GROMACS .gro file of C-alpha atoms in nm:
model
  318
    1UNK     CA    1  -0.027  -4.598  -0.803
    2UNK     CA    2  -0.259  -4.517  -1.098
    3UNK     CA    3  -0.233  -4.803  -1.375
    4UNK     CA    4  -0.377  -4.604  -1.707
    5UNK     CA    5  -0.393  -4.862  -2.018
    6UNK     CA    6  -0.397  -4.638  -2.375
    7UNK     CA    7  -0.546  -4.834  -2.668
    8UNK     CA    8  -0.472  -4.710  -2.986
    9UNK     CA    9  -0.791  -4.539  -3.133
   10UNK     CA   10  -0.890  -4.804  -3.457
   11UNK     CA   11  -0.974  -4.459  -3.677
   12UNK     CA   12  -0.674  -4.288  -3.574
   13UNK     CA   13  -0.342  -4.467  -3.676
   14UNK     CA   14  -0.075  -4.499  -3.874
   15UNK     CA   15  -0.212  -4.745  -4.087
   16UNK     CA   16  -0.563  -4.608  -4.070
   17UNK     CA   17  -0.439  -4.240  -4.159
   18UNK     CA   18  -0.204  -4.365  -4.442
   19UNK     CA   19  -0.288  -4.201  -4.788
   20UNK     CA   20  -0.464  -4.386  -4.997
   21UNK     CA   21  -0.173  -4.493  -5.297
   22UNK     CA   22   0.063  -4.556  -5.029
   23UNK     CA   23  -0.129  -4.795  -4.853
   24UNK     CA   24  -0.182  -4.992  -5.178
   25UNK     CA   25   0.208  -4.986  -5.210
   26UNK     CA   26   0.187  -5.086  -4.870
   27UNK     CA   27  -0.087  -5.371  -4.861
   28UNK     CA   28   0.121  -5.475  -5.171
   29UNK     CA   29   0.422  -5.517  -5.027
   30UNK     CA   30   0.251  -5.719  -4.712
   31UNK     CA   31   0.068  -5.939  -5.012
   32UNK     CA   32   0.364  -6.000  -5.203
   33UNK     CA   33   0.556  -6.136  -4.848
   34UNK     CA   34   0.269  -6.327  -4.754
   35UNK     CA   35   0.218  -6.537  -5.068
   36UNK     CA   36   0.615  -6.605  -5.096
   37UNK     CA   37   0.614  -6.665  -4.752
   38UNK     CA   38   0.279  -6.928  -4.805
   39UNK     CA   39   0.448  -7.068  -5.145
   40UNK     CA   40   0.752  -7.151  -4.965
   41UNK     CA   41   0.674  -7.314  -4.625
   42UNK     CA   42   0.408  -7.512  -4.862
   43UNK     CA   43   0.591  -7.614  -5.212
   44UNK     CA   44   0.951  -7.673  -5.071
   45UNK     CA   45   0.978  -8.037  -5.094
   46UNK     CA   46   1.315  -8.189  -4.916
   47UNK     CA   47   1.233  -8.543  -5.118
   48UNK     CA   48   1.342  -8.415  -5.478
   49UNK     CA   49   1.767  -8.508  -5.369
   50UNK     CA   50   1.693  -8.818  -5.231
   51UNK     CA   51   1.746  -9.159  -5.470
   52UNK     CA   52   1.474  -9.277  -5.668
   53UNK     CA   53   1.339  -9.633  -5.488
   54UNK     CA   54   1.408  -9.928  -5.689
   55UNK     CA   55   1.155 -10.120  -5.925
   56UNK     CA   56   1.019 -10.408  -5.770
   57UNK     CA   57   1.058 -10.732  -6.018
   58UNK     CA   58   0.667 -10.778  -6.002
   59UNK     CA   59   0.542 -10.408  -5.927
   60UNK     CA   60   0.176 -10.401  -5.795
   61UNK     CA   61  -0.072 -10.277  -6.029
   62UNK     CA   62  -0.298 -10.131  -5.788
   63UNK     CA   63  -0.016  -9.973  -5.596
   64UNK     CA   64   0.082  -9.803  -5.942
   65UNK     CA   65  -0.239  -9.700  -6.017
   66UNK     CA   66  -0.319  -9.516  -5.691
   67UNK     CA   67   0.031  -9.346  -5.722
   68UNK     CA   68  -0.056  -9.242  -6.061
   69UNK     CA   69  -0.437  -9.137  -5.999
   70UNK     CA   70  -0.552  -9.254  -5.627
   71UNK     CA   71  -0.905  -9.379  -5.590
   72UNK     CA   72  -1.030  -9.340  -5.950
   73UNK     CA   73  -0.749  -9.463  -6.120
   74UNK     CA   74  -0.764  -9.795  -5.882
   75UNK     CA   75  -1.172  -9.842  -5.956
   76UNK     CA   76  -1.066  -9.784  -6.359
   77UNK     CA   77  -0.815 -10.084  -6.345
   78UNK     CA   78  -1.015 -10.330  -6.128
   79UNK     CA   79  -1.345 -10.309  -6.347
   80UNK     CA   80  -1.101 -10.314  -6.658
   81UNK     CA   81  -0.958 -10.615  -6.511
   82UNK     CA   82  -1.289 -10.733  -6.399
   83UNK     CA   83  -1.391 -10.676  -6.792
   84UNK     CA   84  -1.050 -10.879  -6.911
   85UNK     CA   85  -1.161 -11.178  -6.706
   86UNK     CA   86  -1.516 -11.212  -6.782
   87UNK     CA   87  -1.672 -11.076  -6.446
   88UNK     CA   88  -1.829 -10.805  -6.631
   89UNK     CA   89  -1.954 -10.680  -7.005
   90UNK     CA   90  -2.018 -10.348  -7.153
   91UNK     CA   91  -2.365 -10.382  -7.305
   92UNK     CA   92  -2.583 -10.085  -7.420
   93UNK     CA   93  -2.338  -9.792  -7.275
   94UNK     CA   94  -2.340  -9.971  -6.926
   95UNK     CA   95  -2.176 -10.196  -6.703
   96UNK     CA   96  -2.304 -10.504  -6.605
   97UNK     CA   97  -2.257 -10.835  -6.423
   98UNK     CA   98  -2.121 -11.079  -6.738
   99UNK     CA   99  -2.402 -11.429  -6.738
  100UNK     CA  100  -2.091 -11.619  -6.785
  101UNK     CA  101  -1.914 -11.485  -6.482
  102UNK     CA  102  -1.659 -11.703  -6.310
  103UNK     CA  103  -1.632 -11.782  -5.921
  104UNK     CA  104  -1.632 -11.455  -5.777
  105UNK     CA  105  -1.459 -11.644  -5.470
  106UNK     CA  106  -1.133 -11.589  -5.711
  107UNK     CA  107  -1.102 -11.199  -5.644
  108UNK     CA  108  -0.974 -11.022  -5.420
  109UNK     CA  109  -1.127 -10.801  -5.117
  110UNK     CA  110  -1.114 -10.483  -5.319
  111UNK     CA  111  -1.211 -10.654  -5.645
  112UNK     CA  112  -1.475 -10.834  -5.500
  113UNK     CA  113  -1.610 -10.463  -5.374
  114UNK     CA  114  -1.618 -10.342  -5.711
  115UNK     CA  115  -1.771 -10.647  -5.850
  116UNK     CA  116  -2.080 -10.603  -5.580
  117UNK     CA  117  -2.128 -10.269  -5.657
  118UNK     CA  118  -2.249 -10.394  -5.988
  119UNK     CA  119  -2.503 -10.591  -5.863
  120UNK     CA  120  -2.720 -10.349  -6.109
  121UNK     CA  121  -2.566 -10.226  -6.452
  122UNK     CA  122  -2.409  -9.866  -6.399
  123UNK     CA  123  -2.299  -9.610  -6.659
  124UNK     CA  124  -1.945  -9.556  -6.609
  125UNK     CA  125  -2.022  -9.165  -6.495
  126UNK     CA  126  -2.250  -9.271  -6.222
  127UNK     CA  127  -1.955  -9.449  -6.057
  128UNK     CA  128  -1.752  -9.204  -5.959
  129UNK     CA  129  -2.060  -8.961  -5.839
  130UNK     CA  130  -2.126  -9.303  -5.648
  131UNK     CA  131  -2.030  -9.417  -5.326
  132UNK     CA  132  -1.833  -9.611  -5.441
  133UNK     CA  133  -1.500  -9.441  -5.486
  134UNK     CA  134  -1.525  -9.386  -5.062
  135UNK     CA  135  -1.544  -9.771  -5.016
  136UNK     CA  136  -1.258  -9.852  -5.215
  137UNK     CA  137  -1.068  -9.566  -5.036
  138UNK     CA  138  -1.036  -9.792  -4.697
  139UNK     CA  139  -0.877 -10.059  -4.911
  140UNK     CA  140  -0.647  -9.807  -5.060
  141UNK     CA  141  -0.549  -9.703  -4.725
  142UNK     CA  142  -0.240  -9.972  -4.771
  143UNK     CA  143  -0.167  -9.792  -5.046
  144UNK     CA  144  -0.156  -9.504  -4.941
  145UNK     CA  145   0.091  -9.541  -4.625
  146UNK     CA  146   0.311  -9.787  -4.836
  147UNK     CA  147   0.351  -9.463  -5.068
  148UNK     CA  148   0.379  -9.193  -4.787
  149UNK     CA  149   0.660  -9.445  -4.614
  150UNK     CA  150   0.857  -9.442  -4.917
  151UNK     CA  151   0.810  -9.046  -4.947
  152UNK     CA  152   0.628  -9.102  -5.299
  153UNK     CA  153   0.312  -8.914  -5.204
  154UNK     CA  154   0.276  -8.603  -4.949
  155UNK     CA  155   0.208  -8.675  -4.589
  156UNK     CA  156  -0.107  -8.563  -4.397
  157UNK     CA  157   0.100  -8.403  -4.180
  158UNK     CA  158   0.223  -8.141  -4.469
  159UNK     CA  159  -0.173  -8.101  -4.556
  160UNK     CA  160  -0.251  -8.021  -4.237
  161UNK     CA  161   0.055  -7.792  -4.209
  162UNK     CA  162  -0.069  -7.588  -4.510
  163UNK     CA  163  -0.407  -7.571  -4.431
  164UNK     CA  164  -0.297  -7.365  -4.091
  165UNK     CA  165  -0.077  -7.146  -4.341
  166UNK     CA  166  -0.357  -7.121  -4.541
  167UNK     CA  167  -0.572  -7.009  -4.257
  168UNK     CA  168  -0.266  -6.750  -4.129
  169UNK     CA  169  -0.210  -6.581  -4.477
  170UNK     CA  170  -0.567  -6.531  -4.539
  171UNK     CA  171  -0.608  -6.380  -4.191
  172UNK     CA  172  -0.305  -6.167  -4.291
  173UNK     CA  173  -0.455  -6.048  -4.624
  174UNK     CA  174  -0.795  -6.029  -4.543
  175UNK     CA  175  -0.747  -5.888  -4.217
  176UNK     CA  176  -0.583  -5.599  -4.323
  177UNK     CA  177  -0.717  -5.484  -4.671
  178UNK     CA  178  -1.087  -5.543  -4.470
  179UNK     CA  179  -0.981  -5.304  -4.166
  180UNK     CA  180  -0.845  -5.041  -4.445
  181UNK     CA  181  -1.177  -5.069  -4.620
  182UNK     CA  182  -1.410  -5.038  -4.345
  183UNK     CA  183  -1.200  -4.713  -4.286
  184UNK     CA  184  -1.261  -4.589  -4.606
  185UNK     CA  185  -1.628  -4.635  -4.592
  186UNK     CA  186  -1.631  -4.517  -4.234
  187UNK     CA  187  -1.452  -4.164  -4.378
  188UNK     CA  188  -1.696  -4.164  -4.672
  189UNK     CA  189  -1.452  -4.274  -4.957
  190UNK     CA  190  -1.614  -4.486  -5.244
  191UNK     CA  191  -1.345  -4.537  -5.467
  192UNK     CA  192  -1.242  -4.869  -5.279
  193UNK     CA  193  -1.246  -5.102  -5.612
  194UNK     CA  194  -0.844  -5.127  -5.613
  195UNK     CA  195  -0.823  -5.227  -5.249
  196UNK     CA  196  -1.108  -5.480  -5.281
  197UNK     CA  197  -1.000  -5.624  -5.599
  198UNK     CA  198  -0.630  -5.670  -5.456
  199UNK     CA  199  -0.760  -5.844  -5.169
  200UNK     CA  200  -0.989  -6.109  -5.337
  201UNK     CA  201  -0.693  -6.194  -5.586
  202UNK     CA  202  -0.455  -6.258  -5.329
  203UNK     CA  203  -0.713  -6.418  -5.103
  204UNK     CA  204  -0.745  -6.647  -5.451
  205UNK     CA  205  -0.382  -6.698  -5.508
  206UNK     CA  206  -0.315  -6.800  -5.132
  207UNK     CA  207  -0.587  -7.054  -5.165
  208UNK     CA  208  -0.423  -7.211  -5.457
  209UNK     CA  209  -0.012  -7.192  -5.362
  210UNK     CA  210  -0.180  -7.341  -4.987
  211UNK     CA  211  -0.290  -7.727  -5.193
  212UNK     CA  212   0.072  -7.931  -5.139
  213UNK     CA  213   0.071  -8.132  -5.452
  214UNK     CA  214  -0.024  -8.497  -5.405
  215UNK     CA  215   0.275  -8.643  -5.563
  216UNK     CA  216   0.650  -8.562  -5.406
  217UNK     CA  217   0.899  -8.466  -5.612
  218UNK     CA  218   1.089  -8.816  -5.547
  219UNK     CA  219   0.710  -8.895  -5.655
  220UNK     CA  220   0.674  -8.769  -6.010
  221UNK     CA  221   1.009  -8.859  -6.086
  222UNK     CA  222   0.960  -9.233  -5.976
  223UNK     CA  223   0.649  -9.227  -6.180
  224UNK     CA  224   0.806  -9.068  -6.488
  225UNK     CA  225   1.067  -9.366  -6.434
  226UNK     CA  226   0.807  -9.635  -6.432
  227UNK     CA  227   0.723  -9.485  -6.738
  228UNK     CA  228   1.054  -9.530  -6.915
  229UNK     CA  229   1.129  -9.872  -6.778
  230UNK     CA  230   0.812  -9.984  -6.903
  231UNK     CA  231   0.779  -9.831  -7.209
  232UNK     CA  232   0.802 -10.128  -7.459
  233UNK     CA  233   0.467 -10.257  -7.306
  234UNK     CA  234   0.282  -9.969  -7.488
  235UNK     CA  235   0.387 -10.137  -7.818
  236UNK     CA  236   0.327 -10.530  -7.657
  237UNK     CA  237  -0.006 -10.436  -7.552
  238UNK     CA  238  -0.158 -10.403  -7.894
  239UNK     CA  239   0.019 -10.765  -7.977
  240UNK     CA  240  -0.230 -11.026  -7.940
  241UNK     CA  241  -0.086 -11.326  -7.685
  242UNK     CA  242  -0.045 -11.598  -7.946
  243UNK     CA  243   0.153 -11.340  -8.092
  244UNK     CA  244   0.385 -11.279  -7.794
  245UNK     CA  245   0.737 -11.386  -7.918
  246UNK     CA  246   0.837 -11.489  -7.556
  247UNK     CA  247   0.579 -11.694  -7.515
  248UNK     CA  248   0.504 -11.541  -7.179
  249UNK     CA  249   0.176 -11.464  -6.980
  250UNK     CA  250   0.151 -11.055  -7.054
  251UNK     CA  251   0.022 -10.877  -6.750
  252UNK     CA  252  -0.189 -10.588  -6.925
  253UNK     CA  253  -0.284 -10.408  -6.598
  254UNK     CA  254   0.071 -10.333  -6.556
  255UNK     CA  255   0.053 -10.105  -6.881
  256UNK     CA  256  -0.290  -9.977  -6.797
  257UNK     CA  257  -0.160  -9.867  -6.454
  258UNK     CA  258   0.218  -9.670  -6.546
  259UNK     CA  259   0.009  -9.503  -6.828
  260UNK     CA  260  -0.359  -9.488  -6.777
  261UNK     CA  261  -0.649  -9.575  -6.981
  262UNK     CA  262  -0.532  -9.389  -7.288
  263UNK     CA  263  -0.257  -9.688  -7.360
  264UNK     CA  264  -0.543  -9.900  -7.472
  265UNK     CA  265  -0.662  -9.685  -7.787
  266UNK     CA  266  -0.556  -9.872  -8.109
  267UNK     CA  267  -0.597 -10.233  -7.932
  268UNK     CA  268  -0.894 -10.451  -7.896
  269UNK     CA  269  -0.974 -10.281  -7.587
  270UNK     CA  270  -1.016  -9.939  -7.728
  271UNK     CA  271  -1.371  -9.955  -7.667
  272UNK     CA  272  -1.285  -9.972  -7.276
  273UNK     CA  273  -1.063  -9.658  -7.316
  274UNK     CA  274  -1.311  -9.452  -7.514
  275UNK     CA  275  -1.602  -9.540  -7.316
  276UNK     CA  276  -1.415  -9.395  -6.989
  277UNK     CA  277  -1.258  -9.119  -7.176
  278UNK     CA  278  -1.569  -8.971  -7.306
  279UNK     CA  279  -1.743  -9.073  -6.932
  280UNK     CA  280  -1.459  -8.873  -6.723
  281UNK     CA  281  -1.566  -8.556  -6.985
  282UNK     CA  282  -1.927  -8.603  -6.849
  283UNK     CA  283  -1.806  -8.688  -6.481
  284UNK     CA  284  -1.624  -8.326  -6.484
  285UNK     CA  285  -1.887  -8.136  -6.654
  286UNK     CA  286  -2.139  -8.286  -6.394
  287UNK     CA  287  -1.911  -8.213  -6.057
  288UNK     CA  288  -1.872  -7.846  -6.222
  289UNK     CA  289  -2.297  -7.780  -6.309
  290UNK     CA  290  -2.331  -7.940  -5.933
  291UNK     CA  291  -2.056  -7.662  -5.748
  292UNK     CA  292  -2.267  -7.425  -5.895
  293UNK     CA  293  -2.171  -7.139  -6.149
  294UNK     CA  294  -2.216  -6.821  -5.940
  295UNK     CA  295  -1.870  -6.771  -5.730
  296UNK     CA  296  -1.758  -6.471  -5.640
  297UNK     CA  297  -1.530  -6.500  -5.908
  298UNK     CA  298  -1.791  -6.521  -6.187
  299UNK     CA  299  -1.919  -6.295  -6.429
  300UNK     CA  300  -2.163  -6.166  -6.177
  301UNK     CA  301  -1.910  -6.026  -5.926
  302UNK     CA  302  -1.868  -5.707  -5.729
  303UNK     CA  303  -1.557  -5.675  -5.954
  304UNK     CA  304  -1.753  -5.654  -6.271
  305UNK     CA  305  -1.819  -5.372  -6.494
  306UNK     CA  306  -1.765  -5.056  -6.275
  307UNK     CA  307  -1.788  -5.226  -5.936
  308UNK     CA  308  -1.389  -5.170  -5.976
  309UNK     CA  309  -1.338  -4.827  -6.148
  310UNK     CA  310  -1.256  -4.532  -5.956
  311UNK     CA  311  -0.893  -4.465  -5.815
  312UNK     CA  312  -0.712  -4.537  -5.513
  313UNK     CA  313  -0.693  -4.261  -5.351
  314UNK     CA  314  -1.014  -4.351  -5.150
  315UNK     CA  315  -0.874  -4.582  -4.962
  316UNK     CA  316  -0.914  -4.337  -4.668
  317UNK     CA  317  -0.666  -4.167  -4.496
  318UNK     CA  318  -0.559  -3.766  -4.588
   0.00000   0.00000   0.00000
């Protein structure tokens, strides 16, 4: 018996022969599925019905601060700490080892890492273009499972989840508005700016919906309670100690971790605040000039000036 195997002919098909306007409609349609599709399976987080964990009596600083900001946020609260107990000084715009430093034998592993690192005075923007923010990552790994156990940060397991949706809806998207353009061209139809522009947005917006956001839901709203339980230490924090009416010892990393650096302005460490403030501008003006400013997305794109004009009716087909 004769076995004949048809293939469908690439330049001859339904999709292929589809008139140009109705395959945007089409490609539209497949698009708007797709990115729903990605958006779901990605953003759905079970975690935001379950109950918020309790407060510990003595919450970890550290712990708080990685929550809150992961690596950066830690290495911004040791060296302030490091600072508060006389390990290290802010002289002439950098940090440096303090003369009068006590017996480093005090800290602890991950404080005595970013005490070392300063074994020569840095500017604070240097450090996070350092290597230092990947040592202090291994001693955040506690951290970091401690958080995923209690469902307060995303798993890897959900990153690794989106990145194969990510990989499946730009296959999907790609796939198809590139086969329906090399059509076009193939036919002789130049008026392909539509199509193309369609594709690269959505190829854009998948990229973007397919990044699970660090924090749960349970997450932010365990933060956000920190935040409201501890509120009263924004106003304590600018009270000198001998001025404490309990008569306590007043952690101030606690403070520094639930709200970040900014807490500080208006207290005599408002120096330490503005001096990372104004070094996290030129941290994130540095990682942008080093990425580079010509993307496909720039000024300088196919999709600029008349690279998209034209209608959509060349999108081949009758």
């Amino acid at each position: 018996m004769l076995l004949i195997v048809t293939f469908p002919n690439p330049l001859s098909n339904p999709i292929a022969n589809m008139y140009g306007p109705h395959f945007l409609v089409f490609y539209g349609f497949i698009i708007t599925v797709t990115i729903f599709a990605a958006y779901w399976s990605v953003q759905r987080d079970t975690t935001a019905k379950l109950p918020l964990p309790l407060i510990p009596t003595h919450p970890d600083p550290y712990k708080i601060a990685y929550l809150r900001g992961g690596e950066d946020e830690v290495i911004r609260l040791v060296i302030f700490n490091l600072l508060q107990d006389g390990y290290l000084q802010i002289e002439r715009g950098m940090i440096e080892r303090s003369p009068t430093q006590p017996n480093s034998d005090n800290l602890s592993t991950i404080e005595r890492e970013v005490f070392n690192y300063f074994s020569v005075p840095q500017s604070a923007s240097q450090i996070f273009l350092s290597s230092l923010p990947a040592q202090i990552s291994s001693y955040c790994t506690v951290y970091e499972q401690a958080l995923i156990n209690e469902q307060l940060l995303s798993p890897t397991t959900i990153i690794e989840t989106a990145r194969q949706i990510n990989k499946l809806g730009s296959l999907i998207i790609l796939g198809l508005g590139g086969y329906k353009l090399g059509i076009a061209l193939f036919k002789g139809y130049t008026n392909v700016g539509f199509l193309f522009m369609m594709g690269i947005i959505s190829f854009f917006i998948i990229q973007f919906i397919c990044h699970p956001p660090r924090l749960t839901q349970l997450g932010k709203a365990y933060l956000k309670q920190l935040q409201q339980s501890f509120t009263q230490l924004k106003s304590k924090i600018s009270q000198p100690v001998s001025n404490d009416p309990d008569g306590t010892e007043f952690n101030i990393l606690l403070p520094v971790a639930i709200f970040g650096t900014g807490v500080l302005y208006g207290t005599e460490y408002a120096k330490f605040a503005k001096y990372f403030t104004s070094s996290s501008a030129q941290y994130t003006s540095t990682s942008i000039d080093s990425s580079g400013g010509g993307s496909s997305c720039g000024g300088g794109s196919s999709c600029g000036g008349g690279g998209c004009g034209g209608g959509c009716g060349g999108c081949g087909g009758g």
